[in-house]
Short mmCIF file of N, CA and C and ligand atoms in Angstrom, two decimals:
data_model
loop_
_atom_site.label_atom_id
_atom_site.label_comp_id
_atom_site.label_asym_id
_atom_site.label_seq_id
_atom_site.Cartn_x
_atom_site.Cartn_y
_atom_site.Cartn_z
N MET A 1464 2.54 14.53 16.19
CA MET A 1464 1.89 13.62 15.24
C MET A 1464 0.76 14.33 14.50
N ALA A 1465 0.58 13.95 13.27
CA ALA A 1465 -0.42 14.61 12.44
C ALA A 1465 -1.79 13.95 12.59
N ILE A 1466 -2.84 14.76 12.48
CA ILE A 1466 -4.19 14.21 12.38
C ILE A 1466 -4.38 13.75 10.94
N GLU A 1467 -4.72 12.48 10.79
CA GLU A 1467 -4.88 11.90 9.46
C GLU A 1467 -6.27 11.29 9.32
N ARG A 1468 -6.62 10.99 8.06
CA ARG A 1468 -7.82 10.20 7.78
C ARG A 1468 -7.40 8.93 7.07
N THR A 1469 -8.08 7.83 7.39
CA THR A 1469 -7.82 6.57 6.70
C THR A 1469 -9.14 5.93 6.34
N PHE A 1470 -9.06 4.98 5.41
CA PHE A 1470 -10.26 4.28 4.95
C PHE A 1470 -10.32 2.89 5.57
N SER A 1471 -11.50 2.51 6.02
CA SER A 1471 -11.71 1.20 6.65
C SER A 1471 -12.94 0.52 6.07
N MET A 1472 -12.91 -0.80 6.01
CA MET A 1472 -14.12 -1.57 5.69
C MET A 1472 -14.31 -2.66 6.72
N ILE A 1473 -15.52 -2.79 7.20
CA ILE A 1473 -15.91 -3.95 8.01
C ILE A 1473 -16.48 -4.96 7.01
N LYS A 1474 -15.80 -6.09 6.88
CA LYS A 1474 -16.06 -7.02 5.77
C LYS A 1474 -17.27 -7.92 6.03
N PRO A 1475 -17.74 -8.61 4.96
CA PRO A 1475 -18.96 -9.43 5.07
C PRO A 1475 -18.95 -10.47 6.19
N ASP A 1476 -17.82 -11.09 6.49
CA ASP A 1476 -17.83 -12.11 7.56
C ASP A 1476 -18.24 -11.47 8.89
N ALA A 1477 -17.87 -10.20 9.07
CA ALA A 1477 -18.17 -9.50 10.32
C ALA A 1477 -19.59 -8.93 10.34
N THR A 1478 -20.06 -8.37 9.22
CA THR A 1478 -21.44 -7.84 9.23
C THR A 1478 -22.42 -8.99 9.42
N LYS A 1479 -22.10 -10.16 8.82
CA LYS A 1479 -23.01 -11.32 8.95
C LYS A 1479 -23.14 -11.78 10.39
N ARG A 1480 -22.06 -11.57 11.19
CA ARG A 1480 -22.08 -12.02 12.59
C ARG A 1480 -22.44 -10.89 13.56
N ASN A 1481 -22.99 -9.78 13.01
CA ASN A 1481 -23.40 -8.63 13.85
C ASN A 1481 -22.25 -8.06 14.67
N LEU A 1482 -21.08 -7.91 14.03
CA LEU A 1482 -19.91 -7.40 14.73
C LEU A 1482 -19.60 -5.94 14.39
N THR A 1483 -20.51 -5.26 13.68
CA THR A 1483 -20.25 -3.87 13.28
C THR A 1483 -19.98 -3.00 14.51
N GLY A 1484 -20.82 -3.12 15.52
CA GLY A 1484 -20.66 -2.29 16.71
C GLY A 1484 -19.41 -2.66 17.49
N ALA A 1485 -19.16 -3.94 17.64
CA ALA A 1485 -17.99 -4.39 18.43
C ALA A 1485 -16.69 -3.91 17.77
N ILE A 1486 -16.62 -3.97 16.45
CA ILE A 1486 -15.41 -3.53 15.75
C ILE A 1486 -15.27 -2.01 15.82
N THR A 1487 -16.37 -1.30 15.63
CA THR A 1487 -16.33 0.16 15.71
C THR A 1487 -15.90 0.60 17.11
N LYS A 1488 -16.32 -0.14 18.12
CA LYS A 1488 -15.92 0.16 19.51
C LYS A 1488 -14.40 0.09 19.65
N VAL A 1489 -13.77 -0.90 19.03
CA VAL A 1489 -12.31 -1.01 19.11
C VAL A 1489 -11.66 0.21 18.46
N PHE A 1490 -12.18 0.65 17.32
CA PHE A 1490 -11.64 1.87 16.69
C PHE A 1490 -11.73 3.03 17.68
N GLU A 1491 -12.92 3.25 18.22
CA GLU A 1491 -13.15 4.41 19.08
C GLU A 1491 -12.30 4.36 20.35
N GLU A 1492 -12.15 3.17 20.90
CA GLU A 1492 -11.32 3.03 22.12
C GLU A 1492 -9.85 3.34 21.84
N ASN A 1493 -9.47 3.25 20.57
CA ASN A 1493 -8.08 3.51 20.20
C ASN A 1493 -7.89 4.87 19.56
N GLY A 1494 -8.81 5.77 19.79
CA GLY A 1494 -8.63 7.16 19.34
C GLY A 1494 -8.96 7.39 17.88
N LEU A 1495 -9.64 6.44 17.24
CA LEU A 1495 -10.04 6.61 15.84
C LEU A 1495 -11.53 6.99 15.80
N ARG A 1496 -11.79 8.21 15.31
CA ARG A 1496 -13.17 8.73 15.26
C ARG A 1496 -13.78 8.39 13.90
N VAL A 1497 -15.03 7.91 13.92
CA VAL A 1497 -15.73 7.58 12.66
C VAL A 1497 -16.32 8.88 12.11
N VAL A 1498 -15.74 9.41 11.02
CA VAL A 1498 -16.22 10.68 10.47
C VAL A 1498 -17.06 10.48 9.20
N ALA A 1499 -17.15 9.22 8.75
CA ALA A 1499 -18.08 8.85 7.66
C ALA A 1499 -18.32 7.36 7.78
N SER A 1500 -19.55 6.92 7.46
CA SER A 1500 -19.87 5.50 7.56
C SER A 1500 -21.11 5.20 6.74
N LYS A 1501 -21.06 4.15 5.93
CA LYS A 1501 -22.28 3.70 5.25
C LYS A 1501 -22.18 2.20 4.96
N ARG A 1502 -23.39 1.62 4.78
CA ARG A 1502 -23.47 0.18 4.52
C ARG A 1502 -23.66 0.01 3.03
N VAL A 1503 -22.82 -0.81 2.41
CA VAL A 1503 -22.94 -1.04 0.96
C VAL A 1503 -22.91 -2.55 0.70
N TRP A 1504 -23.65 -2.96 -0.28
CA TRP A 1504 -23.53 -4.34 -0.78
C TRP A 1504 -22.86 -4.20 -2.12
N MET A 1505 -21.56 -4.43 -2.17
CA MET A 1505 -20.82 -4.05 -3.37
C MET A 1505 -21.07 -5.03 -4.52
N SER A 1506 -21.00 -4.46 -5.73
CA SER A 1506 -21.14 -5.25 -6.95
C SER A 1506 -19.80 -5.93 -7.26
N GLN A 1507 -19.85 -6.92 -8.15
CA GLN A 1507 -18.61 -7.58 -8.57
C GLN A 1507 -17.67 -6.54 -9.21
N LYS A 1508 -18.25 -5.64 -9.99
CA LYS A 1508 -17.45 -4.62 -10.67
C LYS A 1508 -16.75 -3.70 -9.64
N GLN A 1509 -17.47 -3.31 -8.62
CA GLN A 1509 -16.86 -2.46 -7.57
C GLN A 1509 -15.74 -3.21 -6.84
N ALA A 1510 -16.00 -4.48 -6.51
CA ALA A 1510 -14.99 -5.26 -5.77
C ALA A 1510 -13.75 -5.45 -6.63
N GLU A 1511 -13.93 -5.77 -7.90
CA GLU A 1511 -12.78 -5.96 -8.81
C GLU A 1511 -11.99 -4.68 -8.96
N SER A 1512 -12.68 -3.57 -9.03
CA SER A 1512 -12.01 -2.29 -9.20
C SER A 1512 -11.29 -1.87 -7.91
N PHE A 1513 -11.96 -2.03 -6.77
CA PHE A 1513 -11.35 -1.63 -5.50
C PHE A 1513 -10.08 -2.45 -5.21
N TYR A 1514 -10.12 -3.75 -5.54
CA TYR A 1514 -8.99 -4.64 -5.25
C TYR A 1514 -8.12 -4.90 -6.50
N ALA A 1515 -8.17 -4.01 -7.49
CA ALA A 1515 -7.44 -4.22 -8.75
C ALA A 1515 -5.96 -4.49 -8.54
N VAL A 1516 -5.37 -3.90 -7.49
CA VAL A 1516 -3.95 -4.12 -7.20
C VAL A 1516 -3.63 -5.60 -6.98
N HIS A 1517 -4.64 -6.39 -6.60
CA HIS A 1517 -4.42 -7.82 -6.32
C HIS A 1517 -4.85 -8.71 -7.49
N LYS A 1518 -5.12 -8.13 -8.68
CA LYS A 1518 -5.79 -8.94 -9.71
C LYS A 1518 -4.97 -10.13 -10.23
N GLU A 1519 -3.65 -10.07 -10.08
CA GLU A 1519 -2.83 -11.22 -10.52
C GLU A 1519 -2.60 -12.24 -9.40
N ARG A 1520 -3.07 -11.95 -8.19
CA ARG A 1520 -2.82 -12.86 -7.07
C ARG A 1520 -3.78 -14.07 -7.15
N PRO A 1521 -3.34 -15.23 -6.66
CA PRO A 1521 -4.18 -16.43 -6.80
C PRO A 1521 -5.51 -16.35 -6.04
N PHE A 1522 -5.57 -15.49 -5.01
CA PHE A 1522 -6.79 -15.41 -4.21
C PHE A 1522 -7.79 -14.37 -4.72
N PHE A 1523 -7.48 -13.71 -5.85
CA PHE A 1523 -8.31 -12.58 -6.30
C PHE A 1523 -9.79 -12.96 -6.49
N GLY A 1524 -10.05 -14.06 -7.20
CA GLY A 1524 -11.43 -14.47 -7.48
C GLY A 1524 -12.21 -14.73 -6.20
N GLU A 1525 -11.57 -15.43 -5.28
CA GLU A 1525 -12.21 -15.73 -3.99
C GLU A 1525 -12.47 -14.45 -3.20
N LEU A 1526 -11.51 -13.54 -3.24
CA LEU A 1526 -11.64 -12.28 -2.50
C LEU A 1526 -12.83 -11.48 -3.03
N VAL A 1527 -12.95 -11.38 -4.36
CA VAL A 1527 -14.05 -10.63 -4.97
C VAL A 1527 -15.38 -11.28 -4.61
N GLU A 1528 -15.44 -12.61 -4.71
CA GLU A 1528 -16.68 -13.32 -4.39
C GLU A 1528 -17.08 -13.08 -2.93
N PHE A 1529 -16.09 -13.16 -2.04
CA PHE A 1529 -16.35 -12.93 -0.61
C PHE A 1529 -16.86 -11.51 -0.36
N MET A 1530 -16.23 -10.53 -0.98
CA MET A 1530 -16.59 -9.13 -0.71
C MET A 1530 -18.00 -8.78 -1.22
N CYS A 1531 -18.50 -9.61 -2.17
CA CYS A 1531 -19.85 -9.39 -2.71
C CYS A 1531 -20.89 -10.30 -2.05
N SER A 1532 -20.49 -11.07 -1.04
CA SER A 1532 -21.36 -12.10 -0.50
C SER A 1532 -22.36 -11.59 0.54
N ALA A 1533 -22.15 -10.40 1.05
CA ALA A 1533 -23.01 -9.81 2.09
C ALA A 1533 -22.61 -8.33 2.21
N PRO A 1534 -23.37 -7.54 2.97
CA PRO A 1534 -23.03 -6.12 3.08
C PRO A 1534 -21.69 -5.88 3.78
N THR A 1535 -21.15 -4.72 3.46
CA THR A 1535 -19.89 -4.24 4.03
C THR A 1535 -20.16 -2.84 4.61
N ILE A 1536 -19.44 -2.47 5.67
CA ILE A 1536 -19.53 -1.10 6.18
C ILE A 1536 -18.26 -0.36 5.75
N VAL A 1537 -18.42 0.67 4.93
CA VAL A 1537 -17.25 1.48 4.54
C VAL A 1537 -17.21 2.71 5.45
N GLN A 1538 -16.00 3.03 5.93
CA GLN A 1538 -15.86 4.10 6.92
C GLN A 1538 -14.62 4.94 6.64
N VAL A 1539 -14.68 6.19 7.09
CA VAL A 1539 -13.48 7.02 7.17
C VAL A 1539 -13.20 7.23 8.66
N LEU A 1540 -11.97 6.91 9.05
CA LEU A 1540 -11.53 7.06 10.45
C LEU A 1540 -10.54 8.21 10.53
N GLU A 1541 -10.68 9.01 11.57
CA GLU A 1541 -9.81 10.18 11.73
C GLU A 1541 -9.15 10.15 13.11
N GLY A 1542 -7.88 10.51 13.14
CA GLY A 1542 -7.19 10.59 14.43
C GLY A 1542 -5.71 10.82 14.23
N GLU A 1543 -4.99 10.92 15.35
CA GLU A 1543 -3.53 11.08 15.28
C GLU A 1543 -2.93 9.84 14.65
N ASN A 1544 -2.14 10.05 13.61
CA ASN A 1544 -1.44 8.91 12.98
C ASN A 1544 -2.42 7.80 12.57
N ALA A 1545 -3.58 8.19 12.05
CA ALA A 1545 -4.70 7.25 11.88
C ALA A 1545 -4.36 6.07 10.97
N ILE A 1546 -3.53 6.28 9.96
CA ILE A 1546 -3.27 5.19 9.00
C ILE A 1546 -2.50 4.06 9.70
N ALA A 1547 -1.40 4.40 10.35
CA ALA A 1547 -0.61 3.38 11.07
C ALA A 1547 -1.37 2.84 12.27
N LYS A 1548 -2.07 3.73 12.97
CA LYS A 1548 -2.84 3.30 14.16
C LYS A 1548 -3.88 2.25 13.78
N ASN A 1549 -4.58 2.50 12.66
CA ASN A 1549 -5.60 1.54 12.24
C ASN A 1549 -4.98 0.20 11.86
N ARG A 1550 -3.84 0.24 11.16
CA ARG A 1550 -3.17 -1.02 10.80
C ARG A 1550 -2.78 -1.81 12.05
N GLU A 1551 -2.34 -1.07 13.08
CA GLU A 1551 -1.94 -1.71 14.35
C GLU A 1551 -3.16 -2.35 15.03
N VAL A 1552 -4.26 -1.60 15.05
CA VAL A 1552 -5.48 -2.07 15.72
C VAL A 1552 -6.10 -3.26 14.96
N MET A 1553 -5.94 -3.28 13.62
CA MET A 1553 -6.47 -4.39 12.80
C MET A 1553 -5.74 -5.69 13.10
N GLY A 1554 -4.42 -5.64 13.20
CA GLY A 1554 -3.60 -6.85 13.35
C GLY A 1554 -3.20 -7.44 12.01
N ALA A 1555 -2.38 -8.49 12.07
CA ALA A 1555 -1.84 -9.11 10.85
C ALA A 1555 -2.96 -9.67 9.97
N THR A 1556 -2.68 -9.71 8.65
CA THR A 1556 -3.66 -10.22 7.67
C THR A 1556 -4.20 -11.59 8.08
N ASN A 1557 -3.28 -12.48 8.49
CA ASN A 1557 -3.67 -13.82 8.93
C ASN A 1557 -3.97 -13.80 10.43
N PRO A 1558 -5.21 -14.06 10.83
CA PRO A 1558 -5.55 -13.96 12.26
C PRO A 1558 -4.69 -14.86 13.15
N ALA A 1559 -4.16 -15.94 12.58
CA ALA A 1559 -3.29 -16.83 13.37
C ALA A 1559 -2.00 -16.11 13.78
N GLU A 1560 -1.65 -15.06 13.04
CA GLU A 1560 -0.42 -14.31 13.35
C GLU A 1560 -0.72 -12.96 14.01
N ALA A 1561 -1.98 -12.64 14.21
CA ALA A 1561 -2.35 -11.32 14.74
C ALA A 1561 -2.11 -11.25 16.25
N ALA A 1562 -1.67 -10.07 16.71
CA ALA A 1562 -1.38 -9.88 18.14
C ALA A 1562 -2.67 -9.87 18.97
N ASP A 1563 -2.52 -10.24 20.23
CA ASP A 1563 -3.66 -10.22 21.16
C ASP A 1563 -4.29 -8.83 21.20
N GLY A 1564 -5.60 -8.81 21.26
CA GLY A 1564 -6.32 -7.54 21.39
C GLY A 1564 -6.62 -6.87 20.06
N THR A 1565 -6.01 -7.35 18.97
CA THR A 1565 -6.31 -6.75 17.66
C THR A 1565 -7.65 -7.28 17.14
N ILE A 1566 -8.23 -6.51 16.20
CA ILE A 1566 -9.55 -6.89 15.67
C ILE A 1566 -9.49 -8.26 15.01
N ARG A 1567 -8.42 -8.50 14.23
CA ARG A 1567 -8.35 -9.79 13.54
C ARG A 1567 -8.13 -10.94 14.52
N LYS A 1568 -7.37 -10.73 15.58
CA LYS A 1568 -7.21 -11.78 16.60
C LYS A 1568 -8.55 -12.05 17.28
N LEU A 1569 -9.29 -10.96 17.57
CA LEU A 1569 -10.55 -11.11 18.29
C LEU A 1569 -11.64 -11.75 17.43
N PHE A 1570 -11.69 -11.35 16.14
CA PHE A 1570 -12.90 -11.65 15.36
C PHE A 1570 -12.70 -12.40 14.05
N ALA A 1571 -11.52 -12.34 13.42
CA ALA A 1571 -11.38 -12.85 12.05
C ALA A 1571 -11.49 -14.38 12.02
N GLU A 1572 -11.99 -14.88 10.90
CA GLU A 1572 -12.23 -16.32 10.76
C GLU A 1572 -11.11 -17.02 10.01
N SER A 1573 -10.44 -16.31 9.09
CA SER A 1573 -9.38 -16.92 8.27
C SER A 1573 -8.59 -15.79 7.60
N ILE A 1574 -7.53 -16.16 6.88
CA ILE A 1574 -6.72 -15.14 6.19
C ILE A 1574 -7.55 -14.39 5.14
N GLY A 1575 -8.54 -15.03 4.56
CA GLY A 1575 -9.39 -14.36 3.57
C GLY A 1575 -10.53 -13.61 4.24
N GLU A 1576 -11.23 -14.30 5.15
CA GLU A 1576 -12.40 -13.71 5.81
C GLU A 1576 -11.92 -13.11 7.13
N ASN A 1577 -11.26 -11.96 7.00
CA ASN A 1577 -10.52 -11.42 8.14
C ASN A 1577 -11.07 -10.08 8.66
N SER A 1578 -12.37 -9.91 8.50
CA SER A 1578 -13.19 -8.92 9.23
C SER A 1578 -13.00 -7.45 8.87
N VAL A 1579 -11.77 -7.03 8.56
CA VAL A 1579 -11.54 -5.60 8.28
C VAL A 1579 -10.52 -5.40 7.16
N HIS A 1580 -10.68 -4.26 6.50
CA HIS A 1580 -9.68 -3.73 5.57
C HIS A 1580 -9.26 -2.36 6.10
N GLY A 1581 -8.00 -2.01 5.92
CA GLY A 1581 -7.55 -0.66 6.26
C GLY A 1581 -6.46 -0.21 5.31
N SER A 1582 -6.49 1.05 4.91
CA SER A 1582 -5.49 1.59 3.98
C SER A 1582 -4.09 1.42 4.57
N ASP A 1583 -3.11 1.21 3.67
CA ASP A 1583 -1.74 0.95 4.14
C ASP A 1583 -0.80 2.14 4.02
N ALA A 1584 -1.24 3.24 3.40
CA ALA A 1584 -0.36 4.41 3.22
C ALA A 1584 -1.22 5.63 2.91
N ALA A 1585 -0.62 6.82 2.99
CA ALA A 1585 -1.37 8.06 2.78
C ALA A 1585 -2.01 8.12 1.39
N GLU A 1586 -1.24 7.68 0.38
CA GLU A 1586 -1.75 7.76 -0.99
C GLU A 1586 -2.95 6.83 -1.20
N THR A 1587 -2.84 5.60 -0.69
CA THR A 1587 -3.96 4.66 -0.85
C THR A 1587 -5.15 5.10 0.01
N ALA A 1588 -4.90 5.69 1.16
CA ALA A 1588 -6.00 6.19 1.99
C ALA A 1588 -6.81 7.23 1.20
N ALA A 1589 -6.12 8.18 0.58
CA ALA A 1589 -6.81 9.22 -0.19
C ALA A 1589 -7.60 8.61 -1.36
N GLU A 1590 -6.98 7.66 -2.06
CA GLU A 1590 -7.66 7.03 -3.21
C GLU A 1590 -8.88 6.23 -2.75
N GLU A 1591 -8.72 5.47 -1.66
CA GLU A 1591 -9.80 4.60 -1.20
C GLU A 1591 -10.96 5.40 -0.61
N ILE A 1592 -10.65 6.49 0.09
CA ILE A 1592 -11.72 7.37 0.59
C ILE A 1592 -12.50 7.94 -0.59
N ALA A 1593 -11.78 8.41 -1.62
CA ALA A 1593 -12.44 9.01 -2.79
C ALA A 1593 -13.23 7.98 -3.60
N PHE A 1594 -12.81 6.71 -3.52
CA PHE A 1594 -13.52 5.63 -4.24
C PHE A 1594 -14.95 5.49 -3.68
N TRP A 1595 -15.11 5.62 -2.37
CA TRP A 1595 -16.39 5.32 -1.73
C TRP A 1595 -17.18 6.53 -1.26
N PHE A 1596 -16.52 7.68 -1.07
CA PHE A 1596 -17.22 8.81 -0.45
C PHE A 1596 -17.06 10.10 -1.26
N GLY A 1597 -18.13 10.88 -1.30
CA GLY A 1597 -18.05 12.26 -1.75
C GLY A 1597 -17.66 13.12 -0.56
N GLY A 1598 -17.05 14.26 -0.82
CA GLY A 1598 -16.55 15.12 0.27
C GLY A 1598 -17.64 15.50 1.27
N ASN A 1599 -18.88 15.70 0.80
CA ASN A 1599 -19.94 16.14 1.72
C ASN A 1599 -20.47 15.01 2.60
N GLU A 1600 -19.97 13.78 2.40
CA GLU A 1600 -20.38 12.66 3.26
C GLU A 1600 -19.44 12.50 4.45
N ILE A 1601 -18.36 13.26 4.47
CA ILE A 1601 -17.38 13.14 5.55
C ILE A 1601 -17.56 14.35 6.46
N VAL A 1602 -17.90 14.05 7.71
CA VAL A 1602 -18.20 15.12 8.67
C VAL A 1602 -17.24 15.01 9.84
N GLY A 1603 -16.23 15.84 9.85
CA GLY A 1603 -15.18 15.75 10.86
C GLY A 1603 -15.56 16.43 12.16
N1 LIG B 1241 -6.13 -12.35 1.14
C1 LIG B 1241 -6.46 -13.68 0.94
N2 LIG B 1241 -5.44 -14.62 0.92
C2 LIG B 1241 -4.12 -14.27 1.08
C3 LIG B 1241 -3.81 -12.90 1.28
C4 LIG B 1241 -4.83 -11.98 1.30
O1 LIG B 1241 -7.63 -14.02 0.79
O2 LIG B 1241 -3.26 -15.16 1.04
C5 LIG B 1241 -7.22 -11.34 1.18
C6 LIG B 1241 -7.53 -10.90 2.62
O3 LIG B 1241 -8.93 -10.67 2.72
C7 LIG B 1241 -6.73 -9.62 2.73
C8 LIG B 1241 -6.90 -9.04 1.32
O4 LIG B 1241 -6.83 -10.17 0.46
O5 LIG B 1241 -7.21 -8.77 3.76
C9 LIG B 1241 -5.85 -8.02 0.91
O6 LIG B 1241 -4.57 -8.58 1.13
P1 LIG B 1241 -3.38 -7.70 1.74
O7 LIG B 1241 -2.13 -8.50 1.58
O8 LIG B 1241 -3.41 -6.33 1.16
O9 LIG B 1241 -3.71 -7.67 3.32
P2 LIG B 1241 -4.29 -6.55 4.31
O10 LIG B 1241 -3.73 -5.22 3.88
O11 LIG B 1241 -5.79 -6.61 4.22
O12 LIG B 1241 -3.80 -6.98 5.67
#
């Protein structure tokens, strides 16, 4: 298996409830090392740009508003098969459908306010990491 990097966000519903450490602990327990991390309060423009792929979806406005409602932790996670591993550890988008032990099952409040984001493929991981981090901010 290859060592990969993926992009993660701990979303506003989770930072508001002081779950940054608890969620990061789940990453670390599952072999995902935090090689970059910062706290950002994103602007509407940043949220619209980051989630541009969803701009025609009915939930887009709500999603942008939610992502700007409180701080977010943006992170780069590194490990074996990190992209798929992180998706597995996150659980299904809707916490009602998420498997036991996953972050969304443990912590998410709803399909929208679902505590974490994680890249879904190698190409999006590279784009999303570059969206938030300069190369010198990632320390492997
Ligand atoms: N989302 C939402 N309503 C929906 C589907 C998605 O509010 O019906 C939000 C939710 O925060 C989700 C994000 O939009 O995490 C991106 O959706 P995607 O389908 O890419 O899910 P993910 O990759 O985050 O599991």
